[in-house]
mmCIF file of C-alpha atoms in Angstrom:
data_model
loop_
_atom_site.group_PDB
_atom_site.id
_atom_site.type_symbol
_atom_site.label_atom_id
_atom_site.label_comp_id
_atom_site.label_asym_id
_atom_site.label_seq_id
_atom_site.Cartn_x
_atom_site.Cartn_y
_atom_site.Cartn_z
ATOM 1 C CA UNK A 13 7.642 -32.741 12.684
ATOM 2 C CA UNK A 14 7.395 -32.172 9.209
ATOM 3 C CA UNK A 15 6.713 -29.066 7.543
ATOM 4 C CA UNK A 16 2.500 -28.305 5.801
ATOM 5 C CA UNK A 17 2.934 -27.959 2.450
ATOM 6 C CA UNK A 18 -0.982 -29.314 1.860
ATOM 7 C CA UNK A 19 -3.270 -27.339 2.503
ATOM 8 C CA UNK A 20 -5.694 -29.749 3.536
ATOM 9 C CA UNK A 21 -3.675 -29.858 6.942
ATOM 10 C CA UNK A 22 -4.061 -26.817 7.750
ATOM 11 C CA UNK A 23 -5.585 -25.781 11.388
ATOM 12 C CA UNK A 24 -6.716 -22.448 12.366
ATOM 13 C CA UNK A 25 -4.293 -22.131 14.695
ATOM 14 C CA UNK A 26 -1.372 -23.314 12.179
ATOM 15 C CA UNK A 27 1.468 -21.308 12.661
ATOM 16 C CA UNK A 28 3.391 -19.858 9.331
ATOM 17 C CA UNK A 29 6.634 -21.392 11.182
ATOM 18 C CA UNK A 30 5.020 -25.321 10.718
ATOM 19 C CA UNK A 31 4.946 -24.902 6.822
ATOM 20 C CA UNK A 32 7.325 -25.335 4.034
ATOM 21 C CA UNK A 33 6.576 -21.437 3.022
ATOM 22 C CA UNK A 34 8.078 -19.500 5.622
ATOM 23 C CA UNK A 35 11.580 -21.678 4.379
ATOM 24 C CA UNK A 36 11.112 -19.609 1.122
ATOM 25 C CA UNK A 37 14.200 -17.454 0.029
ATOM 26 C CA UNK A 38 13.860 -14.664 -1.619
ATOM 27 C CA UNK A 39 15.968 -15.613 -4.180
ATOM 28 C CA UNK A 40 13.960 -18.546 -4.851
ATOM 29 C CA UNK A 41 10.925 -16.547 -5.594
ATOM 30 C CA UNK A 42 12.436 -13.816 -7.968
ATOM 31 C CA UNK A 43 10.871 -12.832 -11.353
ATOM 32 C CA UNK A 44 12.103 -11.175 -14.392
ATOM 33 C CA UNK A 45 9.248 -11.191 -16.219
ATOM 34 C CA UNK A 46 6.159 -10.838 -14.446
ATOM 35 C CA UNK A 47 4.891 -6.566 -15.348
ATOM 36 C CA UNK A 48 3.095 -6.110 -11.736
ATOM 37 C CA UNK A 49 1.416 -3.156 -10.861
ATOM 38 C CA UNK A 50 2.323 -0.420 -9.096
ATOM 39 C CA UNK A 51 -0.752 1.399 -6.725
ATOM 40 C CA UNK A 52 0.025 4.393 -4.904
ATOM 41 C CA UNK A 53 -1.302 5.799 -2.093
ATOM 42 C CA UNK A 54 -2.519 8.591 -3.023
ATOM 43 C CA UNK A 55 -1.968 11.773 -0.878
ATOM 44 C CA UNK A 56 -4.737 14.069 -0.214
ATOM 45 C CA UNK A 57 -2.834 17.332 0.104
ATOM 46 C CA UNK A 58 -3.898 20.359 2.338
ATOM 47 C CA UNK A 59 -3.450 24.057 1.849
ATOM 48 C CA UNK A 60 -4.993 26.315 4.493
ATOM 49 C CA UNK A 61 -6.680 23.587 6.219
ATOM 50 C CA UNK A 62 -8.605 22.963 3.123
ATOM 51 C CA UNK A 63 -7.747 20.130 0.299
ATOM 52 C CA UNK A 64 -5.819 21.209 -1.985
ATOM 53 C CA UNK A 65 -7.561 20.085 -5.465
ATOM 54 C CA UNK A 66 -5.037 21.885 -7.532
ATOM 55 C CA UNK A 67 -2.238 19.875 -5.857
ATOM 56 C CA UNK A 68 -3.904 16.573 -5.837
ATOM 57 C CA UNK A 69 -4.239 16.766 -9.196
ATOM 58 C CA UNK A 70 -1.067 17.987 -9.863
ATOM 59 C CA UNK A 71 0.425 14.989 -8.138
ATOM 60 C CA UNK A 72 -1.854 12.569 -9.995
ATOM 61 C CA UNK A 73 -1.274 14.072 -13.148
ATOM 62 C CA UNK A 74 3.013 13.443 -12.621
ATOM 63 C CA UNK A 75 2.515 10.497 -11.423
ATOM 64 C CA UNK A 76 0.552 8.871 -14.729
ATOM 65 C CA UNK A 77 3.875 10.650 -16.051
ATOM 66 C CA UNK A 78 6.402 8.750 -14.350
ATOM 67 C CA UNK A 79 4.443 5.111 -15.104
ATOM 68 C CA UNK A 80 4.062 6.260 -18.774
ATOM 69 C CA UNK A 81 7.979 6.927 -19.130
ATOM 70 C CA UNK A 82 8.344 3.909 -17.565
ATOM 71 C CA UNK A 83 5.873 1.305 -19.551
ATOM 72 C CA UNK A 84 4.634 0.737 -15.816
ATOM 73 C CA UNK A 85 0.972 -0.635 -15.161
ATOM 74 C CA UNK A 86 -0.724 2.260 -11.823
ATOM 75 C CA UNK A 87 -3.351 2.021 -10.137
ATOM 76 C CA UNK A 88 -4.244 5.175 -7.846
ATOM 77 C CA UNK A 89 -5.051 4.200 -4.554
ATOM 78 C CA UNK A 90 -7.892 6.840 -2.267
ATOM 79 C CA UNK A 91 -8.908 7.423 0.719
ATOM 80 C CA UNK A 92 -6.232 5.175 2.115
ATOM 81 C CA UNK A 93 -4.607 6.057 5.119
ATOM 82 C CA UNK A 94 -2.186 8.055 3.229
ATOM 83 C CA UNK A 95 -6.116 10.266 2.134
ATOM 84 C CA UNK A 96 -6.495 10.282 5.609
ATOM 85 C CA UNK A 97 -8.972 7.933 5.865
ATOM 86 C CA UNK A 98 -9.390 8.132 10.062
ATOM 87 C CA UNK A 99 -10.471 11.863 9.288
ATOM 88 C CA UNK A 100 -12.585 11.630 6.074
ATOM 89 C CA UNK A 101 -16.222 12.771 6.254
ATOM 90 C CA UNK A 102 -17.841 11.056 4.293
ATOM 91 C CA UNK A 103 -18.926 13.548 2.525
ATOM 92 C CA UNK A 104 -15.083 13.716 1.550
ATOM 93 C CA UNK A 105 -14.676 10.389 1.052
ATOM 94 C CA UNK A 106 -17.096 10.865 -2.034
ATOM 95 C CA UNK A 107 -15.653 14.470 -2.595
ATOM 96 C CA UNK A 108 -12.425 12.585 -3.359
ATOM 97 C CA UNK A 109 -13.748 9.871 -5.711
ATOM 98 C CA UNK A 110 -15.871 12.377 -7.557
ATOM 99 C CA UNK A 111 -13.240 14.947 -8.051
ATOM 100 C CA UNK A 112 -10.412 12.439 -9.128
ATOM 101 C CA UNK A 113 -12.699 10.751 -11.931
ATOM 102 C CA UNK A 114 -13.783 13.662 -13.232
ATOM 103 C CA UNK A 115 -10.002 14.999 -14.091
ATOM 104 C CA UNK A 116 -8.676 11.179 -14.608
ATOM 105 C CA UNK A 117 -11.707 9.313 -16.473
ATOM 106 C CA UNK A 118 -10.017 5.962 -16.722
ATOM 107 C CA UNK A 119 -7.290 5.050 -14.535
ATOM 108 C CA UNK A 120 -8.363 1.972 -12.386
ATOM 109 C CA UNK A 121 -9.429 2.978 -8.411
ATOM 110 C CA UNK A 122 -8.633 1.154 -5.686
ATOM 111 C CA UNK A 123 -10.923 2.437 -2.686
ATOM 112 C CA UNK A 124 -9.817 2.221 1.015
ATOM 113 C CA UNK A 125 -13.152 0.256 2.934
ATOM 114 C CA UNK A 126 -12.801 1.329 6.739
ATOM 115 C CA UNK A 127 -15.554 0.307 9.604
ATOM 116 C CA UNK A 128 -17.400 3.479 9.716
ATOM 117 C CA UNK A 129 -18.191 4.070 13.221
ATOM 118 C CA UNK A 130 -17.379 1.336 15.168
ATOM 119 C CA UNK A 131 -17.205 0.887 18.927
ATOM 120 C CA UNK A 132 -17.651 -1.498 21.601
ATOM 121 C CA UNK A 133 -16.744 -5.591 21.463
ATOM 122 C CA UNK A 134 -18.607 -7.258 18.793
ATOM 123 C CA UNK A 135 -17.877 -6.566 15.458
ATOM 124 C CA UNK A 136 -21.107 -5.530 12.910
ATOM 125 C CA UNK A 137 -20.431 -6.522 8.646
ATOM 126 C CA UNK A 138 -22.616 -3.144 8.408
ATOM 127 C CA UNK A 139 -19.715 -0.623 9.754
ATOM 128 C CA UNK A 140 -18.111 -0.959 6.087
ATOM 129 C CA UNK A 141 -21.370 -0.309 4.306
ATOM 130 C CA UNK A 142 -20.982 3.229 3.854
ATOM 131 C CA UNK A 143 -17.918 3.249 2.720
ATOM 132 C CA UNK A 144 -18.095 0.586 -0.048
ATOM 133 C CA UNK A 145 -21.374 1.627 -0.728
ATOM 134 C CA UNK A 146 -19.545 5.359 -2.216
ATOM 135 C CA UNK A 147 -16.899 3.734 -3.637
ATOM 136 C CA UNK A 148 -18.832 0.758 -5.704
ATOM 137 C CA UNK A 149 -20.227 3.557 -7.456
ATOM 138 C CA UNK A 150 -17.222 3.680 -9.358
ATOM 139 C CA UNK A 151 -16.964 1.994 -12.691
ATOM 140 C CA UNK A 152 -13.273 1.222 -12.473
ATOM 141 C CA UNK A 153 -12.878 0.063 -9.112
ATOM 142 C CA UNK A 154 -10.829 -2.188 -5.865
ATOM 143 C CA UNK A 155 -11.806 -2.025 -2.758
ATOM 144 C CA UNK A 156 -9.544 -2.819 -0.009
ATOM 145 C CA UNK A 157 -10.710 -3.963 3.343
ATOM 146 C CA UNK A 158 -8.697 -2.362 5.980
ATOM 147 C CA UNK A 159 -9.110 -4.465 9.613
ATOM 148 C CA UNK A 160 -10.915 -2.682 12.500
ATOM 149 C CA UNK A 161 -10.156 -3.498 16.082
ATOM 150 C CA UNK A 162 -13.343 -5.489 16.218
ATOM 151 C CA UNK A 163 -12.500 -7.276 13.279
ATOM 152 C CA UNK A 164 -8.920 -7.876 14.431
ATOM 153 C CA UNK A 165 -9.878 -9.198 17.706
ATOM 154 C CA UNK A 166 -12.115 -11.958 16.494
ATOM 155 C CA UNK A 167 -10.600 -15.864 16.457
ATOM 156 C CA UNK A 168 -8.892 -16.424 13.747
ATOM 157 C CA UNK A 169 -12.724 -19.277 12.300
ATOM 158 C CA UNK A 170 -14.851 -15.950 13.343
ATOM 159 C CA UNK A 171 -12.307 -13.861 11.572
ATOM 160 C CA UNK A 172 -12.467 -15.228 8.322
ATOM 161 C CA UNK A 173 -16.473 -15.970 8.716
ATOM 162 C CA UNK A 174 -16.497 -11.841 9.209
ATOM 163 C CA UNK A 175 -14.621 -11.128 5.987
ATOM 164 C CA UNK A 176 -16.766 -13.599 4.310
ATOM 165 C CA UNK A 177 -19.693 -11.559 5.360
ATOM 166 C CA UNK A 178 -18.576 -7.972 4.693
ATOM 167 C CA UNK A 179 -18.114 -10.112 1.247
ATOM 168 C CA UNK A 180 -22.185 -10.227 1.032
ATOM 169 C CA UNK A 181 -22.213 -6.767 0.322
ATOM 170 C CA UNK A 182 -18.895 -6.542 -2.534
ATOM 171 C CA UNK A 183 -19.641 -6.014 -6.068
ATOM 172 C CA UNK A 184 -16.151 -5.067 -6.939
ATOM 173 C CA UNK A 185 -12.734 -6.760 -6.923
ATOM 174 C CA UNK A 186 -11.603 -7.040 -3.097
ATOM 175 C CA UNK A 187 -8.327 -7.154 -1.068
ATOM 176 C CA UNK A 188 -8.303 -7.739 2.334
ATOM 177 C CA UNK A 189 -5.619 -5.587 4.525
ATOM 178 C CA UNK A 190 -3.567 -7.592 7.383
ATOM 179 C CA UNK A 191 -0.468 -5.599 9.530
ATOM 180 C CA UNK A 192 1.302 -6.147 12.457
ATOM 181 C CA UNK A 193 1.283 -4.757 15.643
ATOM 182 C CA UNK A 194 4.287 -2.378 15.023
ATOM 183 C CA UNK A 195 1.003 -0.526 12.724
ATOM 184 C CA UNK A 196 -1.583 -0.447 15.426
ATOM 185 C CA UNK A 197 -0.841 -2.443 19.101
ATOM 186 C CA UNK A 198 -4.113 -4.632 18.270
ATOM 187 C CA UNK A 199 -2.884 -5.922 15.019
ATOM 188 C CA UNK A 200 -2.021 -9.435 13.545
ATOM 189 C CA UNK A 201 -1.322 -10.608 9.897
ATOM 190 C CA UNK A 202 -3.519 -13.649 8.409
ATOM 191 C CA UNK A 203 -1.534 -16.782 9.835
ATOM 192 C CA UNK A 204 -1.997 -19.712 6.868
ATOM 193 C CA UNK A 205 -5.154 -20.649 7.349
ATOM 194 C CA UNK A 206 -6.367 -17.551 7.633
ATOM 195 C CA UNK A 207 -4.685 -16.279 4.477
ATOM 196 C CA UNK A 208 -6.126 -19.542 2.575
ATOM 197 C CA UNK A 209 -9.531 -19.789 3.543
ATOM 198 C CA UNK A 210 -9.802 -15.260 2.619
ATOM 199 C CA UNK A 211 -7.367 -16.139 -0.844
ATOM 200 C CA UNK A 212 -10.090 -18.589 -1.888
ATOM 201 C CA UNK A 213 -13.330 -16.591 -1.744
ATOM 202 C CA UNK A 214 -14.362 -15.240 -5.098
ATOM 203 C CA UNK A 215 -14.716 -11.721 -3.528
ATOM 204 C CA UNK A 216 -11.003 -11.177 -2.491
ATOM 205 C CA UNK A 217 -8.616 -11.579 -6.040
ATOM 206 C CA UNK A 218 -5.376 -10.414 -3.239
ATOM 207 C CA UNK A 219 -4.766 -8.368 -0.560
ATOM 208 C CA UNK A 220 -2.010 -6.153 1.340
ATOM 209 C CA UNK A 221 0.423 -6.886 3.808
ATOM 210 C CA UNK A 222 2.229 -4.656 5.634
ATOM 211 C CA UNK A 223 5.397 -5.417 8.376
ATOM 212 C CA UNK A 224 8.131 -4.428 10.093
ATOM 213 C CA UNK A 225 9.243 -7.061 12.302
ATOM 214 C CA UNK A 226 8.799 -10.705 10.171
ATOM 215 C CA UNK A 227 8.710 -11.278 6.683
ATOM 216 C CA UNK A 228 5.268 -12.146 6.098
ATOM 217 C CA UNK A 229 4.791 -11.215 2.459
ATOM 218 C CA UNK A 230 7.152 -14.011 1.686
ATOM 219 C CA UNK A 231 5.046 -16.414 2.781
ATOM 220 C CA UNK A 232 2.193 -15.102 0.938
ATOM 221 C CA UNK A 233 3.712 -14.906 -2.296
ATOM 222 C CA UNK A 234 5.545 -18.699 -1.475
ATOM 223 C CA UNK A 235 2.119 -20.275 -0.491
ATOM 224 C CA UNK A 236 0.338 -18.487 -3.117
ATOM 225 C CA UNK A 237 2.986 -19.569 -6.351
ATOM 226 C CA UNK A 238 3.134 -22.856 -5.025
ATOM 227 C CA UNK A 239 -0.414 -23.850 -4.511
ATOM 228 C CA UNK A 240 -1.807 -21.453 -7.819
ATOM 229 C CA UNK A 241 -3.862 -19.421 -6.253
ATOM 230 C CA UNK A 242 -6.261 -16.945 -7.698
ATOM 231 C CA UNK A 243 -5.055 -14.272 -4.809
ATOM 232 C CA UNK A 244 -2.330 -11.294 -5.601
ATOM 233 C CA UNK A 245 -0.127 -10.621 -2.684
ATOM 234 C CA UNK A 246 0.569 -7.072 -2.656
ATOM 235 C CA UNK A 247 3.360 -5.535 -0.717
ATOM 236 C CA UNK A 248 3.007 -3.125 1.721
ATOM 237 C CA UNK A 249 6.056 -2.663 3.091
ATOM 238 C CA UNK A 250 7.494 0.381 2.328
ATOM 239 C CA UNK A 251 10.717 -0.678 4.243
ATOM 240 C CA UNK A 252 10.920 -3.952 1.690
ATOM 241 C CA UNK A 253 9.908 -1.751 -1.520
ATOM 242 C CA UNK A 254 12.738 -4.198 -3.674
ATOM 243 C CA UNK A 255 12.207 -7.463 -2.294
ATOM 244 C CA UNK A 256 8.605 -7.172 -4.359
ATOM 245 C CA UNK A 257 9.577 -6.200 -7.428
ATOM 246 C CA UNK A 258 12.893 -8.605 -7.475
ATOM 247 C CA UNK A 259 9.614 -11.121 -6.921
ATOM 248 C CA UNK A 260 7.335 -10.144 -9.511
ATOM 249 C CA UNK A 261 4.844 -8.852 -6.831
ATOM 250 C CA UNK A 262 2.435 -5.143 -7.243
ATOM 251 C CA UNK A 263 2.691 -2.835 -4.110
ATOM 252 C CA UNK A 264 0.664 -0.491 -2.299
ATOM 253 C CA UNK A 265 2.906 1.711 -0.307
ATOM 254 C CA UNK A 266 2.306 5.485 -0.082
ATOM 255 C CA UNK A 267 6.330 5.414 -0.854
ATOM 256 C CA UNK A 268 4.837 5.170 -4.438
ATOM 257 C CA UNK A 269 4.039 8.781 -4.409
ATOM 258 C CA UNK A 270 7.198 10.416 -2.873
ATOM 259 C CA UNK A 271 9.162 8.045 -4.292
ATOM 260 C CA UNK A 272 7.243 7.515 -7.969
ATOM 261 C CA UNK A 273 9.491 7.542 -10.950
ATOM 262 C CA UNK A 274 11.977 6.329 -8.898
ATOM 263 C CA UNK A 275 10.303 3.086 -8.346
ATOM 264 C CA UNK A 276 8.527 3.079 -11.820
ATOM 265 C CA UNK A 277 12.657 3.125 -13.238
ATOM 266 C CA UNK A 278 12.808 0.502 -10.672
ATOM 267 C CA UNK A 279 9.751 -1.496 -11.850
ATOM 268 C CA UNK A 280 11.287 -1.584 -15.764
ATOM 269 C CA UNK A 281 14.952 -2.273 -15.238
ATOM 270 C CA UNK A 282 14.613 -5.252 -13.507
ATOM 271 C CA UNK A 283 12.568 -7.407 -16.411
ATOM 272 C CA UNK A 284 14.629 -9.459 -18.166
ATOM 273 C CA UNK A 285 13.865 -7.277 -21.460
ATOM 274 C CA UNK A 286 15.224 -4.070 -20.354
ATOM 275 C CA UNK A 287 17.442 -5.312 -17.693
ATOM 276 C CA UNK A 288 20.190 -2.883 -16.303
ATOM 277 C CA UNK A 289 22.151 -3.675 -13.160
ATOM 278 C CA UNK A 290 22.448 -0.107 -12.256
ATOM 279 C CA UNK A 291 18.929 -1.079 -10.854
ATOM 280 C CA UNK A 292 20.402 -2.134 -7.271
ATOM 281 C CA UNK A 293 21.443 1.445 -7.217
ATOM 282 C CA UNK A 294 18.056 2.520 -7.731
ATOM 283 C CA UNK A 295 17.074 0.105 -4.886
ATOM 284 C CA UNK A 296 19.271 1.299 -2.670
ATOM 285 C CA UNK A 297 18.496 5.242 -3.594
ATOM 286 C CA UNK A 298 15.371 4.897 -2.962
ATOM 287 C CA UNK A 299 14.941 3.033 -0.123
ATOM 288 C CA UNK A 300 17.557 5.099 1.658
ATOM 289 C CA UNK A 301 14.801 8.154 1.088
ATOM 290 C CA UNK A 302 11.791 6.621 2.358
ATOM 291 C CA UNK A 303 13.953 5.029 5.504
ATOM 292 C CA UNK A 304 13.359 8.209 6.381
ATOM 293 C CA UNK A 305 10.029 9.216 5.141
ATOM 294 C CA UNK A 306 8.779 6.657 6.846
ATOM 295 C CA UNK A 307 10.793 6.764 10.036
ATOM 296 C CA UNK A 308 9.515 6.117 13.342
ATOM 297 C CA UNK A 309 8.927 8.094 15.824
ATOM 298 C CA UNK A 310 10.100 7.336 20.083
ATOM 299 C CA UNK A 311 6.437 5.942 20.469
ATOM 300 C CA UNK A 312 7.250 3.631 17.366
ATOM 301 C CA UNK A 313 4.873 4.822 15.086
ATOM 302 C CA UNK A 314 5.495 5.852 11.139
ATOM 303 C CA UNK A 315 2.417 7.518 11.001
ATOM 304 C CA UNK A 316 3.375 10.728 10.658
ATOM 305 C CA UNK A 317 5.282 9.715 6.970
ATOM 306 C CA UNK A 318 2.149 11.731 5.633
ATOM 307 C CA UNK A 319 3.992 14.481 6.907
ATOM 308 C CA UNK A 320 7.372 13.846 5.657
ATOM 309 C CA UNK A 321 5.357 12.461 1.841
ATOM 310 C CA UNK A 322 3.935 16.281 1.723
ATOM 311 C CA UNK A 323 7.330 17.542 2.160
ATOM 312 C CA UNK A 324 9.294 15.677 -0.533
ATOM 313 C CA UNK A 325 6.558 16.457 -3.341
ATOM 314 C CA UNK A 326 6.153 20.522 -2.283
ATOM 315 C CA UNK A 327 10.824 19.976 -2.591
ATOM 316 C CA UNK A 328 9.989 18.427 -6.423
ATOM 317 C CA UNK A 329 7.531 21.597 -6.855
ATOM 318 C CA UNK A 330 4.671 19.281 -7.315
ATOM 319 C CA UNK A 331 2.302 20.749 -4.303
ATOM 320 C CA UNK A 332 2.161 23.950 -3.041
ATOM 321 C CA UNK A 333 2.680 23.130 0.724
ATOM 322 C CA UNK A 334 2.969 20.248 3.539
ATOM 323 C CA UNK A 335 -0.008 20.949 5.454
ATOM 324 C CA UNK A 336 -1.866 17.593 6.801
ATOM 325 C CA UNK A 337 -5.069 16.940 7.370
ATOM 326 C CA UNK A 338 -5.933 19.746 10.046
ATOM 327 C CA UNK A 339 -7.596 16.836 11.929
ATOM 328 C CA UNK A 340 -4.692 14.577 12.061
ATOM 329 C CA UNK A 341 -2.370 14.743 14.588
ATOM 330 C CA UNK A 342 0.539 13.102 12.618
ATOM 331 C CA UNK A 343 3.193 15.815 12.757
ATOM 332 C CA UNK A 344 7.206 15.511 12.460
ATOM 333 C CA UNK A 345 8.461 17.816 14.562
ATOM 334 C CA UNK A 346 11.597 19.918 14.151
ATOM 335 C CA UNK A 347 12.857 21.366 10.340
ATOM 336 C CA UNK A 348 11.215 18.644 7.968
ATOM 337 C CA UNK A 349 11.863 20.030 5.761
ATOM 338 C CA UNK A 350 15.987 20.510 6.097
ATOM 339 C CA UNK A 351 15.739 16.686 6.810
ATOM 340 C CA UNK A 352 14.032 15.602 3.478
ATOM 341 C CA UNK A 353 16.033 17.918 1.392
ATOM 342 C CA UNK A 354 18.669 16.029 3.041
ATOM 343 C CA UNK A 355 17.262 12.932 2.207
ATOM 344 C CA UNK A 356 16.519 13.472 -2.031
ATOM 345 C CA UNK A 357 20.244 13.962 -1.744
ATOM 346 C CA UNK A 358 21.324 10.637 -3.034
ATOM 347 C CA UNK A 359 17.759 9.824 -4.939
ATOM 348 C CA UNK A 360 18.487 13.202 -7.051
ATOM 349 C CA UNK A 361 21.718 12.107 -7.650
ATOM 350 C CA UNK A 362 20.388 8.514 -8.968
ATOM 351 C CA UNK A 363 18.666 9.810 -10.468
ATOM 352 C CA UNK A 364 20.266 12.006 -12.676
ATOM 353 C CA UNK A 365 22.644 9.612 -13.891
ATOM 354 C CA UNK A 366 20.002 7.349 -15.122
ATOM 355 C CA UNK A 367 18.005 10.099 -17.019
ATOM 356 C CA UNK A 368 14.871 10.272 -14.644
ATOM 357 C CA UNK A 369 13.769 13.617 -15.222
ATOM 358 C CA UNK A 370 10.781 13.777 -13.458
ATOM 359 C CA UNK A 371 13.181 13.700 -10.171
ATOM 360 C CA UNK A 372 13.725 17.487 -9.639
ATOM 361 C CA UNK A 373 14.345 19.533 -6.894
ATOM 362 C CA UNK A 374 11.172 22.662 -8.161
#
């Protein structure tokens, strides 16, 4: 059977395996010219069971310096998983944005938006309104529509309709977030028909895809580039950071925090006008770190990466405590301080050799 290459032939049940875009290679999509942005899923640090606002500002200042040193465009993702969105009250959700904007009036922010108070089996678009209403008061913001169980369990056509219904309440550029069941058991990534439908909606300027088992970022990149869609695929793959850099695609990742100076420098060194073959060793170094930060527990979950990220920032002297949100159960067992210190050995060595001064132990 011929592989589908014409989007008019896509059906709601078409699998990626039936399309030409699932045959794409990373090499065929390599891009040494595009200066894609890095969207850092900003950690909300805690100290004495309360938000550590000083540490919050310190980390943002540090990441800003990292981006400026490498000439990389940076956007700050607030109130996503790394910011404990599922543990935030509406008041704290708003306070994070307000405190960020008071200290940093200029940077672009991307706010996570999820289904507040979702319950039962029937999907309600209104669940997304509380976060949208708060986030959209900012003057330089995008929103990331995070999936929910009730949204994800819809069939493909009703799921499309649900994203469009949410969009009726959106007044700023939006990203749609999809992920695999490796993250939550009920999650399913977009199939080609659904991605094409969302990508052609005027409110959705891009999306984030997070996968562990199948290379959906490749599929998204191949489709969007081949069809010249006005839709920007953002990689959420903390285990595959280098792939996005090689393809000239934006990253939207929690790893953008703990490895910020390394990723920013890799972005620069991959570009043709700054190319340095040592970038491959830099890829290896920060991926070895993030493989430890995002390691799976015995339940197959990487959710405790937030704790590991806080430990790394504490070791680098950016924040004072590695506490997580007091209501968050995602805590690493054992001596995470020693484990992260060991994981930092090679990245620190590579950073020193490349003169990346913003990546040093305190």
